[in-house]
CSV table of N, CA and C in Angstrom, one decimal:
chain,number,residue,atom,x,y,z
A,781,MET,N,8.1,-8.7,-15.9
A,781,MET,CA,8.2,-7.6,-15.0
A,781,MET,C,7.6,-6.4,-15.7
A,782,ALA,N,6.8,-5.7,-15.0
A,782,ALA,CA,6.1,-4.5,-15.6
A,782,ALA,C,7.0,-3.3,-15.5
A,783,ASP,N,6.9,-2.4,-16.5
A,783,ASP,CA,7.6,-1.2,-16.5
A,783,ASP,C,6.8,-0.1,-15.8
A,784,ILE,N,7.0,0.0,-14.5
A,784,ILE,CA,6.2,0.9,-13.7
A,784,ILE,C,7.0,2.0,-13.2
A,785,GLU,N,6.5,3.3,-13.4
A,785,GLU,CA,7.2,4.4,-12.9
A,785,GLU,C,7.0,4.6,-11.4
A,786,TYR,N,7.8,5.3,-10.7
A,786,TYR,CA,7.7,5.4,-9.2
A,786,TYR,C,6.4,6.0,-8.8
A,787,TYR,N,5.9,7.0,-9.6
A,787,TYR,CA,4.6,7.6,-9.2
A,787,TYR,C,3.4,6.8,-9.4
A,788,ASP,N,3.6,5.6,-10.1
A,788,ASP,CA,2.4,4.7,-10.4
A,788,ASP,C,2.4,3.6,-9.3
A,789,VAL,N,3.5,3.5,-8.6
A,789,VAL,CA,3.6,2.3,-7.6
A,789,VAL,C,2.6,2.5,-6.5
A,790,ILE,N,2.6,3.6,-5.8
A,790,ILE,CA,1.8,3.9,-4.6
A,790,ILE,C,0.4,4.4,-5.1
A,791,GLN,N,-0.7,3.7,-4.8
A,791,GLN,CA,-2.0,4.1,-5.3
A,791,GLN,C,-2.7,5.0,-4.3
A,792,LYS,N,-2.7,4.5,-3.0
A,792,LYS,CA,-3.4,5.3,-1.9
A,792,LYS,C,-2.9,4.8,-0.6
A,793,PRO,N,-3.0,5.6,0.4
A,793,PRO,CA,-2.7,5.1,1.8
A,793,PRO,C,-3.9,4.3,2.3
A,794,VAL,N,-3.6,3.4,3.2
A,794,VAL,CA,-4.6,2.6,3.9
A,794,VAL,C,-4.8,3.2,5.3
A,795,VAL,N,-6.0,3.7,5.5
A,795,VAL,CA,-6.3,4.3,6.8
A,795,VAL,C,-7.3,3.4,7.6
A,796,THR,N,-6.8,2.6,8.5
A,796,THR,CA,-7.6,1.8,9.4
A,796,THR,C,-7.1,2.0,10.8
A,797,GLU,N,-7.8,1.4,11.7
A,797,GLU,CA,-7.4,1.5,13.1
A,797,GLU,C,-6.0,0.9,13.4
A,798,LYS,N,-5.8,-0.3,12.8
A,798,LYS,CA,-4.6,-1.0,13.0
A,798,LYS,C,-3.4,-0.2,12.3
A,799,SER,N,-3.6,0.3,11.1
A,799,SER,CA,-2.5,1.1,10.5
A,799,SER,C,-2.2,2.4,11.2
A,800,MET,N,-3.2,3.0,11.8
A,800,MET,CA,-2.9,4.2,12.6
A,800,MET,C,-2.1,3.9,13.8
A,801,SER,N,-2.4,2.7,14.5
A,801,SER,CA,-1.6,2.4,15.7
A,801,SER,C,-0.2,2.0,15.3
A,802,MET,N,0.0,1.5,14.1
A,802,MET,CA,1.4,1.1,13.7
A,802,MET,C,2.3,2.3,13.3
A,803,MET,N,1.6,3.4,13.1
A,803,MET,CA,2.4,4.6,12.8
A,803,MET,C,3.3,5.1,13.9
A,804,ALA,N,3.0,4.7,15.2
A,804,ALA,CA,3.9,5.0,16.3
A,804,ALA,C,5.2,4.3,16.2
A,805,ASP,N,5.2,3.1,15.5
A,805,ASP,CA,6.5,2.4,15.3
A,805,ASP,C,7.1,2.7,13.9
A,806,LYS,N,6.7,3.8,13.3
A,806,LYS,CA,7.1,4.2,12.0
A,806,LYS,C,6.9,3.2,10.9
A,807,LYS,N,5.7,2.6,10.9
A,807,LYS,CA,5.2,1.7,9.9
A,807,LYS,C,4.0,2.3,9.2
A,808,TYR,N,4.1,2.4,7.9
A,808,TYR,CA,3.0,3.1,7.1
A,808,TYR,C,2.5,2.1,6.1
A,809,THR,N,1.2,2.1,5.9
A,809,THR,CA,0.5,1.1,5.0
A,809,THR,C,0.0,1.8,3.8
A,810,PHE,N,0.3,1.2,2.6
A,810,PHE,CA,-0.2,1.7,1.3
A,810,PHE,C,-0.8,0.6,0.5
A,811,GLN,N,-1.8,1.0,-0.4
A,811,GLN,CA,-2.2,0.1,-1.4
A,811,GLN,C,-1.3,0.4,-2.6
A,812,VAL,N,-0.7,-0.6,-3.2
A,812,VAL,CA,0.3,-0.4,-4.3
A,812,VAL,C,-0.2,-1.2,-5.5
A,813,HIS,N,0.5,-0.9,-6.6
A,813,HIS,CA,0.3,-1.6,-7.9
A,813,HIS,C,0.5,-3.1,-7.7
A,814,PRO,N,-0.4,-3.9,-8.3
A,814,PRO,CA,-0.3,-5.4,-8.1
A,814,PRO,C,1.0,-6.0,-8.6
A,815,GLU,N,1.7,-5.4,-9.5
A,815,GLU,CA,2.9,-5.9,-10.1
A,815,GLU,C,4.1,-5.3,-9.6
A,816,ALA,N,4.0,-4.4,-8.6
A,816,ALA,CA,5.2,-3.7,-8.0
A,816,ALA,C,6.0,-4.7,-7.1
A,817,THR,N,7.3,-4.5,-7.2
A,817,THR,CA,8.1,-5.4,-6.3
A,817,THR,C,8.5,-4.6,-5.1
A,818,LYS,N,9.2,-5.2,-4.1
A,818,LYS,CA,9.5,-4.6,-2.9
A,818,LYS,C,10.6,-3.4,-3.1
A,819,THR,N,11.5,-3.7,-4.0
A,819,THR,CA,12.5,-2.6,-4.3
A,819,THR,C,11.8,-1.4,-5.0
A,820,GLN,N,10.9,-1.7,-5.9
A,820,GLN,CA,10.1,-0.6,-6.5
A,820,GLN,C,9.4,0.2,-5.5
A,821,ILE,N,8.7,-0.4,-4.5
A,821,ILE,CA,8.0,0.2,-3.5
A,821,ILE,C,8.9,1.1,-2.6
A,822,LYS,N,10.1,0.5,-2.3
A,822,LYS,CA,11.1,1.3,-1.5
A,822,LYS,C,11.5,2.5,-2.2
A,823,GLU,N,11.9,2.4,-3.5
A,823,GLU,CA,12.3,3.6,-4.3
A,823,GLU,C,11.2,4.6,-4.4
A,824,ALA,N,10.0,4.2,-4.6
A,824,ALA,CA,8.9,5.1,-4.7
A,824,ALA,C,8.6,5.9,-3.4
A,825,VAL,N,8.7,5.3,-2.3
A,825,VAL,CA,8.5,6.0,-1.0
A,825,VAL,C,9.6,7.0,-0.8
A,826,GLU,N,10.9,6.6,-1.0
A,826,GLU,CA,12.0,7.5,-0.8
A,826,GLU,C,12.0,8.6,-1.8
A,827,LYS,N,11.5,8.5,-3.0
A,827,LYS,CA,11.4,9.6,-4.0
A,827,LYS,C,10.2,10.5,-3.7
A,828,MET,N,9.1,9.9,-3.3
A,828,MET,CA,7.9,10.7,-3.2
A,828,MET,C,7.9,11.5,-1.9
A,829,PHE,N,8.5,11.0,-0.8
A,829,PHE,CA,8.4,11.7,0.5
A,829,PHE,C,9.8,12.0,0.9
A,830,ASP,N,10.2,13.3,0.9
A,830,ASP,CA,11.5,13.8,1.2
A,830,ASP,C,11.9,13.5,2.6
A,831,GLY,N,13.2,13.1,2.7
A,831,GLY,CA,13.8,12.8,4.0
A,831,GLY,C,13.4,11.4,4.6
A,832,THR,N,12.8,10.6,3.8
A,832,THR,CA,12.4,9.2,4.3
A,832,THR,C,13.5,8.2,3.9
A,833,LYS,N,13.8,7.3,4.8
A,833,LYS,CA,14.7,6.2,4.5
A,833,LYS,C,13.9,4.9,4.9
A,834,VAL,N,13.8,4.0,3.9
A,834,VAL,CA,13.0,2.8,4.2
A,834,VAL,C,13.9,1.7,4.7
A,835,LYS,N,13.5,1.1,5.8
A,835,LYS,CA,14.2,0.0,6.4
A,835,LYS,C,13.8,-1.3,5.9
A,836,LYS,N,12.5,-1.5,5.7
A,836,LYS,CA,11.9,-2.8,5.3
A,836,LYS,C,10.5,-2.6,4.7
A,837,VAL,N,10.2,-3.5,3.8
A,837,VAL,CA,8.9,-3.5,3.1
A,837,VAL,C,8.3,-4.9,3.2
A,838,ASN,N,7.1,-5.0,3.7
A,838,ASN,CA,6.3,-6.2,3.7
A,838,ASN,C,5.1,-6.1,2.8
A,839,THR,N,4.9,-7.1,1.9
A,839,THR,CA,3.8,-7.0,0.9
A,839,THR,C,2.8,-8.1,1.1
A,840,MET,N,1.5,-7.9,0.8
A,840,MET,CA,0.5,-8.9,0.9
A,840,MET,C,-0.4,-8.8,-0.3
A,841,ASN,N,-0.7,-9.9,-1.0
A,841,ASN,CA,-1.6,-9.9,-2.1
A,841,ASN,C,-3.0,-10.3,-1.6
A,842,TYR,N,-4.0,-9.6,-2.0
A,842,TYR,CA,-5.4,-9.9,-1.6
A,842,TYR,C,-6.2,-10.3,-2.9
A,843,ASP,N,-6.9,-11.4,-2.9
A,843,ASP,CA,-7.8,-11.8,-3.9
A,843,ASP,C,-9.1,-11.0,-3.8
A,844,GLY,N,-9.8,-10.8,-4.9
A,844,GLY,CA,-11.1,-10.2,-4.8
A,844,GLY,C,-12.1,-11.1,-4.2
A,845,LYS,N,-13.1,-10.4,-3.5
A,845,LYS,CA,-14.1,-11.2,-2.9
A,845,LYS,C,-15.2,-11.5,-3.9
A,846,GLN,N,-15.9,-12.6,-3.6
A,846,GLN,CA,-17.1,-12.9,-4.5
A,846,GLN,C,-18.3,-12.2,-3.9
A,847,LYS,N,-19.0,-11.5,-4.8
A,847,LYS,CA,-20.2,-10.7,-4.4
A,847,LYS,C,-21.3,-11.1,-5.3
A,848,ARG,N,-22.5,-11.0,-4.8
A,848,ARG,CA,-23.7,-11.2,-5.6
A,848,ARG,C,-24.1,-10.0,-6.3
A,849,VAL,N,-24.5,-10.1,-7.6
A,849,VAL,CA,-24.9,-8.9,-8.4
A,849,VAL,C,-26.3,-8.6,-8.0
A,850,ARG,N,-26.6,-7.4,-7.8
A,850,ARG,CA,-28.0,-7.0,-7.4
A,850,ARG,C,-29.1,-7.4,-8.4
A,851,GLY,N,-30.1,-7.9,-7.9
A,851,GLY,CA,-31.3,-8.2,-8.7
A,851,GLY,C,-31.2,-9.5,-9.5
A,852,SER,N,-30.1,-10.3,-9.3
A,852,SER,CA,-30.0,-11.6,-10.0
A,852,SER,C,-29.3,-12.6,-9.1
A,853,TYR,N,-29.2,-13.8,-9.6
A,853,TYR,CA,-28.5,-14.8,-8.9
A,853,TYR,C,-27.1,-15.0,-9.4
A,854,ARG,N,-26.6,-14.1,-10.2
A,854,ARG,CA,-25.2,-14.2,-10.7
A,854,ARG,C,-24.2,-13.7,-9.6
A,855,TYR,N,-23.0,-14.1,-9.8
A,855,TYR,CA,-22.0,-13.7,-8.9
A,855,TYR,C,-20.9,-13.0,-9.7
A,856,GLY,N,-20.3,-12.0,-9.1
A,856,GLY,CA,-19.1,-11.3,-9.6
A,856,GLY,C,-18.0,-11.3,-8.6
A,857,ARG,N,-16.9,-10.6,-8.9
A,857,ARG,CA,-15.8,-10.5,-8.0
A,857,ARG,C,-15.3,-9.1,-8.0
A,858,THR,N,-14.9,-8.7,-6.8
A,858,THR,CA,-14.3,-7.4,-6.6
A,858,THR,C,-12.9,-7.5,-7.1
A,859,SER,N,-12.2,-6.4,-7.4
A,859,SER,CA,-10.9,-6.4,-7.9
A,859,SER,C,-9.8,-6.8,-6.8
A,860,LYS,N,-8.8,-7.5,-7.3
A,860,LYS,CA,-7.7,-7.9,-6.4
A,860,LYS,C,-6.8,-6.7,-6.2
A,861,TYR,N,-6.0,-6.7,-5.1
A,861,TYR,CA,-5.1,-5.6,-4.8
A,861,TYR,C,-3.9,-6.1,-4.0
A,862,LYS,N,-2.9,-5.2,-3.9
A,862,LYS,CA,-1.7,-5.5,-3.2
A,862,LYS,C,-1.5,-4.4,-2.1
A,863,LYS,N,-1.1,-4.9,-0.9
A,863,LYS,CA,-0.9,-3.9,0.2
A,863,LYS,C,0.5,-4.0,0.6
A,864,ALA,N,1.1,-2.9,1.0
A,864,ALA,CA,2.5,-2.9,1.5
A,864,ALA,C,2.6,-2.1,2.8
A,865,VAL,N,3.3,-2.7,3.7
A,865,VAL,CA,3.6,-2.1,5.0
A,865,VAL,C,5.1,-1.7,4.9
A,866,VAL,N,5.3,-0.3,5.0
A,866,VAL,CA,6.7,0.2,4.8
A,866,VAL,C,7.2,0.6,6.2
A,867,THR,N,8.3,0.1,6.6
A,867,THR,CA,8.9,0.4,7.9
A,867,THR,C,10.1,1.4,7.6
A,868,LEU,N,10.1,2.6,8.3
A,868,LEU,CA,11.1,3.6,8.1
A,868,LEU,C,12.2,3.4,9.2
A,869,THR,N,13.4,3.9,8.9
A,869,THR,CA,14.5,3.9,9.9
A,869,THR,C,14.2,4.9,11.0
A,870,GLU,N,14.9,4.8,12.1
A,870,GLU,CA,14.7,5.6,13.3
A,870,GLU,C,15.1,7.1,13.0
A,871,ASP,N,16.1,7.4,12.1
A,871,ASP,CA,16.5,8.7,11.8
A,871,ASP,C,15.7,9.3,10.6
A,872,SER,N,14.8,8.6,10.1
A,872,SER,CA,14.0,9.0,9.0
A,872,SER,C,12.9,10.1,9.3
A,873,ALA,N,12.5,10.9,8.4
A,873,ALA,CA,11.5,11.9,8.6
A,873,ALA,C,10.1,11.2,8.5
A,874,GLU,N,9.1,11.8,9.1
A,874,GLU,CA,7.7,11.3,9.1
A,874,GLU,C,7.1,11.5,7.7
A,875,ILE,N,6.1,10.7,7.3
A,875,ILE,CA,5.4,11.0,6.1
A,875,ILE,C,4.3,11.9,6.3
A,876,GLU,N,4.2,13.0,5.6
A,876,GLU,CA,3.3,14.1,5.9
A,876,GLU,C,1.9,13.8,5.7
A,877,ILE,N,1.5,12.9,4.8
A,877,ILE,CA,0.1,12.7,4.4
A,877,ILE,C,-0.6,12.1,5.6
A,878,PHE,N,0.1,11.4,6.5
A,878,PHE,CA,-0.5,10.8,7.7
A,878,PHE,C,-0.7,11.7,8.9
A,879,GLU,N,0.0,12.9,8.8
A,879,GLU,CA,-0.1,13.8,10.0
A,879,GLU,C,-1.5,14.4,10.1
A,880,GLY,N,-2.0,14.5,11.3
A,880,GLY,CA,-3.3,15.2,11.5
A,880,GLY,C,-4.5,14.2,11.4
A,881,LEU,N,-4.2,12.9,11.2
A,881,LEU,CA,-5.3,11.9,11.2
A,881,LEU,C,-5.6,11.3,12.5
């Protein structure tokens, strides 16, 4: 188990068409640290965004894609990452970074 602080867990928000439509159901999508657990993600969201209460956390691990290196026949890989969909409770406050998008 990695010793990860709460401010290192959430790396960036994921802004896609699907994640924007899920915001109506109070579901927010983040790219998180690959070794973060669901409880660490829950604690990080509740500490970083005031007034939020997390109901559920779903996580997905993505492997890196194989890409061809320019100018040669060699292949490399993009980095792997982990994505988390955080569901907030009904009485929870909205997350401010997604407002206005």
